[in-house]
mmCIF file of C-alpha atoms and ligand atoms in Angstrom:
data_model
loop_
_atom_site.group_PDB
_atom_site.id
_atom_site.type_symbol
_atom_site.label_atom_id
_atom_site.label_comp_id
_atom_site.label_asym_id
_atom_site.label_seq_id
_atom_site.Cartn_x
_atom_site.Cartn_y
_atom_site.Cartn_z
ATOM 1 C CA UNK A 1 -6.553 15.262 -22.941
ATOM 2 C CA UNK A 2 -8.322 12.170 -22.424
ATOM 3 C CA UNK A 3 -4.719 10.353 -22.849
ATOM 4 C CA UNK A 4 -3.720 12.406 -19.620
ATOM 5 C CA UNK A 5 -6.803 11.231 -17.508
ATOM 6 C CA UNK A 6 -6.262 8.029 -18.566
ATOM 7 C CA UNK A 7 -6.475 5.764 -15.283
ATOM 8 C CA UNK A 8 -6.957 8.683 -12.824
ATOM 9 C CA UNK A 9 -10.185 9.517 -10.856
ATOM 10 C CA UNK A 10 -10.486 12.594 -12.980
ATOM 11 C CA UNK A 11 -12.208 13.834 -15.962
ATOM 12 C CA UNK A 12 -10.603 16.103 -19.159
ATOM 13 C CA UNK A 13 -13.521 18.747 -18.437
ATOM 14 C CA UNK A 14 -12.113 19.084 -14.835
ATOM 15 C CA UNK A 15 -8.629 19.104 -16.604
ATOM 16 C CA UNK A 16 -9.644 22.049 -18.684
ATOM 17 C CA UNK A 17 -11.624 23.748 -15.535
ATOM 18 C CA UNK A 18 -8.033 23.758 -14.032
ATOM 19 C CA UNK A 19 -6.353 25.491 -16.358
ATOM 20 C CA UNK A 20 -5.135 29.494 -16.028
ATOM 21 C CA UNK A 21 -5.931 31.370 -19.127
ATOM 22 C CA UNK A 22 -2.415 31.488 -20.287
ATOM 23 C CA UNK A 23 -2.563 26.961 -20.369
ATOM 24 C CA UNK A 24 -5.945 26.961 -21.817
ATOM 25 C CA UNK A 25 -4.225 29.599 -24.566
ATOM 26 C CA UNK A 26 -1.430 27.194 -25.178
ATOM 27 C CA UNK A 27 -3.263 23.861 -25.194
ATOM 28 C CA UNK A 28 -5.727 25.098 -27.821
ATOM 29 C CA UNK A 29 -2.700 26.158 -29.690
ATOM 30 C CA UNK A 30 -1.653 22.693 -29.622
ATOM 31 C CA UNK A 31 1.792 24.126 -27.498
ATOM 32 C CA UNK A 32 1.376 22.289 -24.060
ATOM 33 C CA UNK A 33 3.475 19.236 -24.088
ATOM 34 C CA UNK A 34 1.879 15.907 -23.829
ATOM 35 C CA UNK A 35 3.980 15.607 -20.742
ATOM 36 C CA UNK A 36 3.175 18.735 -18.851
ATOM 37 C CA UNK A 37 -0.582 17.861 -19.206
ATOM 38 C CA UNK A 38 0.009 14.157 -17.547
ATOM 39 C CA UNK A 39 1.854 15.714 -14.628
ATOM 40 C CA UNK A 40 -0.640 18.365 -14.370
ATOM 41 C CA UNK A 41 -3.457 16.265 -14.365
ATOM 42 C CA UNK A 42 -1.575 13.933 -11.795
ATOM 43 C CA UNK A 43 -0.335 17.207 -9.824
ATOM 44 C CA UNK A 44 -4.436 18.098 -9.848
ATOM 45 C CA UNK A 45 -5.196 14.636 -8.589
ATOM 46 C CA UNK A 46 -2.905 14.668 -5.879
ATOM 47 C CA UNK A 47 -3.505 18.234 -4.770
ATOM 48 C CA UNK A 48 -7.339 17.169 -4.583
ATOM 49 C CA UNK A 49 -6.409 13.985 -2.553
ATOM 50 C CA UNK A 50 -4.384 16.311 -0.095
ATOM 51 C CA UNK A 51 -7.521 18.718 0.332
ATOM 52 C CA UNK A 52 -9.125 15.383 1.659
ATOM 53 C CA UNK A 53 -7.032 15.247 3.987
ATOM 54 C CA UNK A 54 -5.262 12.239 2.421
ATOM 55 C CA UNK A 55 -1.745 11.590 2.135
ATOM 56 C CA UNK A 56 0.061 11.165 -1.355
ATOM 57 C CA UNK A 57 1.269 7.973 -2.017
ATOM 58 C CA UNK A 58 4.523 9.588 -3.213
ATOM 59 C CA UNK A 59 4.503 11.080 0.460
ATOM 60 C CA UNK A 60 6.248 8.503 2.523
ATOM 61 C CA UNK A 61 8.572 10.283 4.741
ATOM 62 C CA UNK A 62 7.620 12.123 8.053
ATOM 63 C CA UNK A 63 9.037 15.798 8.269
ATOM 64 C CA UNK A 64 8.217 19.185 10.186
ATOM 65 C CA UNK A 65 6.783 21.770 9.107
ATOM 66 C CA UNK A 66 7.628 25.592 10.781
ATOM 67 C CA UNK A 67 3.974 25.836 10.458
ATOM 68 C CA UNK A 68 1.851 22.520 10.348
ATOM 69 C CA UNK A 69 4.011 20.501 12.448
ATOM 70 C CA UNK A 70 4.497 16.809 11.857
ATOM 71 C CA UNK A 71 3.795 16.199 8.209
ATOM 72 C CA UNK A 72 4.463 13.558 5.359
ATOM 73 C CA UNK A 73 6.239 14.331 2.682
ATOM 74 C CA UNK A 74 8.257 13.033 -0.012
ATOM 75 C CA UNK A 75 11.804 13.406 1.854
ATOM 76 C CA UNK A 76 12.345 14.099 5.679
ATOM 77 C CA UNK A 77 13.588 16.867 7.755
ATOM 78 C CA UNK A 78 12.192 20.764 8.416
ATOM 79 C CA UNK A 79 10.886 22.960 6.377
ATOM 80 C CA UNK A 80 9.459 26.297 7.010
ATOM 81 C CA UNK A 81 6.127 25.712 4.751
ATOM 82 C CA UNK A 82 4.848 22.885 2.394
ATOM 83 C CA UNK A 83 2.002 21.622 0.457
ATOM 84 C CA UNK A 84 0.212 21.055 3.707
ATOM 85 C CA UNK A 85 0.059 24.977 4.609
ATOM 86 C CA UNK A 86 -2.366 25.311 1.967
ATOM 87 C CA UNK A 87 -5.211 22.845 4.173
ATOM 88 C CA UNK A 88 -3.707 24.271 6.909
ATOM 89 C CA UNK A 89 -4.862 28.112 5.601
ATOM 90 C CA UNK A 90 -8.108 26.736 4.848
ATOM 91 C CA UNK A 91 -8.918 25.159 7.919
ATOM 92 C CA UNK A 92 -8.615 20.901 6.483
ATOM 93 C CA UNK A 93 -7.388 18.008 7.843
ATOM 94 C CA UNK A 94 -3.367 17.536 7.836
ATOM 95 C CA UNK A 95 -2.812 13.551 8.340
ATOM 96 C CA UNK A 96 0.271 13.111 10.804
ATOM 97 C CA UNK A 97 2.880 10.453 10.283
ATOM 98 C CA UNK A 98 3.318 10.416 14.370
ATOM 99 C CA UNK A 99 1.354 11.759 17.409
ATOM 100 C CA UNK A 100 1.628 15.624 19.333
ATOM 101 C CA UNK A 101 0.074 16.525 22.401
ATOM 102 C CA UNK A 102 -2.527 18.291 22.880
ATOM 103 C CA UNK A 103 -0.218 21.016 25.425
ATOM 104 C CA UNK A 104 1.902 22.091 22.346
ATOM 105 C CA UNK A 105 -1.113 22.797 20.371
ATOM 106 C CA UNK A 106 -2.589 26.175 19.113
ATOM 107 C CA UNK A 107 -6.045 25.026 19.774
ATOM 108 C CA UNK A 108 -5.245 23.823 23.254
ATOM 109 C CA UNK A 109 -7.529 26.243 25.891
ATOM 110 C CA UNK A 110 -6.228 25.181 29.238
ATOM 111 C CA UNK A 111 -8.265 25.508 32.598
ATOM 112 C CA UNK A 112 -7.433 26.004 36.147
ATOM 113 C CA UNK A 113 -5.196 23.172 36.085
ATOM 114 C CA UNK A 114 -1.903 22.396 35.863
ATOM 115 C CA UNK A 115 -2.669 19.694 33.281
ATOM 116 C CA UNK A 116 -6.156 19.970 31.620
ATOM 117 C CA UNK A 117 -8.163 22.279 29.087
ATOM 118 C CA UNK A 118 -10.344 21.811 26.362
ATOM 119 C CA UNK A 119 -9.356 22.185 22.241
ATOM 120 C CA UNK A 120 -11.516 24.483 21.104
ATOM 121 C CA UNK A 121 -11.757 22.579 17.323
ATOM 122 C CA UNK A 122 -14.080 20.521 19.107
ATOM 123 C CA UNK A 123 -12.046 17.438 18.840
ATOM 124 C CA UNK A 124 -13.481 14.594 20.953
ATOM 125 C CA UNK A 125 -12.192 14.762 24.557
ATOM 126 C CA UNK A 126 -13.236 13.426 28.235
ATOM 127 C CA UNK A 127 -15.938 15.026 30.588
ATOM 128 C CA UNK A 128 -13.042 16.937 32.460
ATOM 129 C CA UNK A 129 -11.219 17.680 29.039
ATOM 130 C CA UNK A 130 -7.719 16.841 27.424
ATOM 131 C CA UNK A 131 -4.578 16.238 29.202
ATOM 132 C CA UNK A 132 -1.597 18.289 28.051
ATOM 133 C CA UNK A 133 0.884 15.377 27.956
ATOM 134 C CA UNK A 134 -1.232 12.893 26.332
ATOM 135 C CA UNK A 135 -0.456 12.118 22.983
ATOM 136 C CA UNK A 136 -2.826 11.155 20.079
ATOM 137 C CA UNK A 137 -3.175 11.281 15.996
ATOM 138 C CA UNK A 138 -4.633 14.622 15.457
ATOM 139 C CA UNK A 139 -5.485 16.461 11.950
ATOM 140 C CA UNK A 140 -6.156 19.462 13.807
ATOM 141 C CA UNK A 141 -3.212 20.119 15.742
ATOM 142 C CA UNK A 142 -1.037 23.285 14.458
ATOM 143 C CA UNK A 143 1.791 23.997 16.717
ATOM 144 C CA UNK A 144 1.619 26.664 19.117
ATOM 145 C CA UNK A 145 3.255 30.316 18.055
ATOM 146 C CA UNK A 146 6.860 30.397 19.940
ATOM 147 C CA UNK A 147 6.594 33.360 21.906
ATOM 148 C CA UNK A 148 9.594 35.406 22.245
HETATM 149 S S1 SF4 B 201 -6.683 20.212 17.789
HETATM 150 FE FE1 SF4 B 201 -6.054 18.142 18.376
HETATM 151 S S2 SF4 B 201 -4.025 18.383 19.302
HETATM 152 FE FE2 SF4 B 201 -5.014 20.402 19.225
HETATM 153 S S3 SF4 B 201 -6.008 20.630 21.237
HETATM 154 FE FE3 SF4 B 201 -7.515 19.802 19.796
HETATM 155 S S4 SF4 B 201 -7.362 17.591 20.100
HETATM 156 FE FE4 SF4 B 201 -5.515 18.458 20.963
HETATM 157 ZN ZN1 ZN B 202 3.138 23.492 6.227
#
């Protein structure tokens, strides 16, 4: 166990924490490959990284996601989820590999205006509030349902 910690930010206890009954069953056994425990404990490692809100080294390309929007992943083009969707669920930061605009955005509350509103994550923003066009680096954004 300590072999497969060895040189990540991670200790065998939380290893063991990690583990579903059925693992913990097979790795006191002695019947979970050496292997499978390094790539779980790097899988845990970079899953805790992504709850951060920080991207995967391994993640260099920029995709789409149905869901999250613009994304980094390991390859490019769309997919309708990915490993973001789980920070997306619970409400973290999704780091975006190019900027959206604040007018195709769920949170987006527009005003009397043909431009303006206000996000309602409470994202910094101007007196008079957020222009729909403008474009910037969010973690927030989610794209906005398509209506049909
Ligand atoms: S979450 Fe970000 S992109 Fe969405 S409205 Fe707020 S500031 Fe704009
Ligand atoms: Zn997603």
């Amino acid at each position: 166990m300590a072999e497969a910690c060895h040189g990540l930010p991670l200790t065998p206890r939380e290893v063991r924490k990690a583990f579903t009954p059925e693992d913990l069953e097979d790795w006191l056994n002695g019947s979970l490959p050496q292997d499978t425990l390094v790539t779980f404990s790097q899988a845990l490692v970079q899953r805790r990284m992504m709850d951060e809100g920080k991207r995967p080294p391994s993640y260099t390309e920029p995709a789409i996601c149905q869901n999250c929007g613009p994304i980094w992943l390991w390859f490019s083009g769309e997919v309708q989820g990915c490993p973001w969707c789980w920070n997306r669920i619970a409400h973290r930061p999704i780091p975006r590999p190019q900027p959206v605009c604040c007018g195709d955005c769920a949170h987006f509350q527009r005003i009397d205006h043909p431009h303006m509103g206000h996000c309602v994550q409470g994202e910094p923003e101007g007196i008079a509030g957020l222009w729909d066009t403008d474009r910037r680096h969010c973690e927030r954004y989610l794209p906005r349902p398509e209506t049909t």
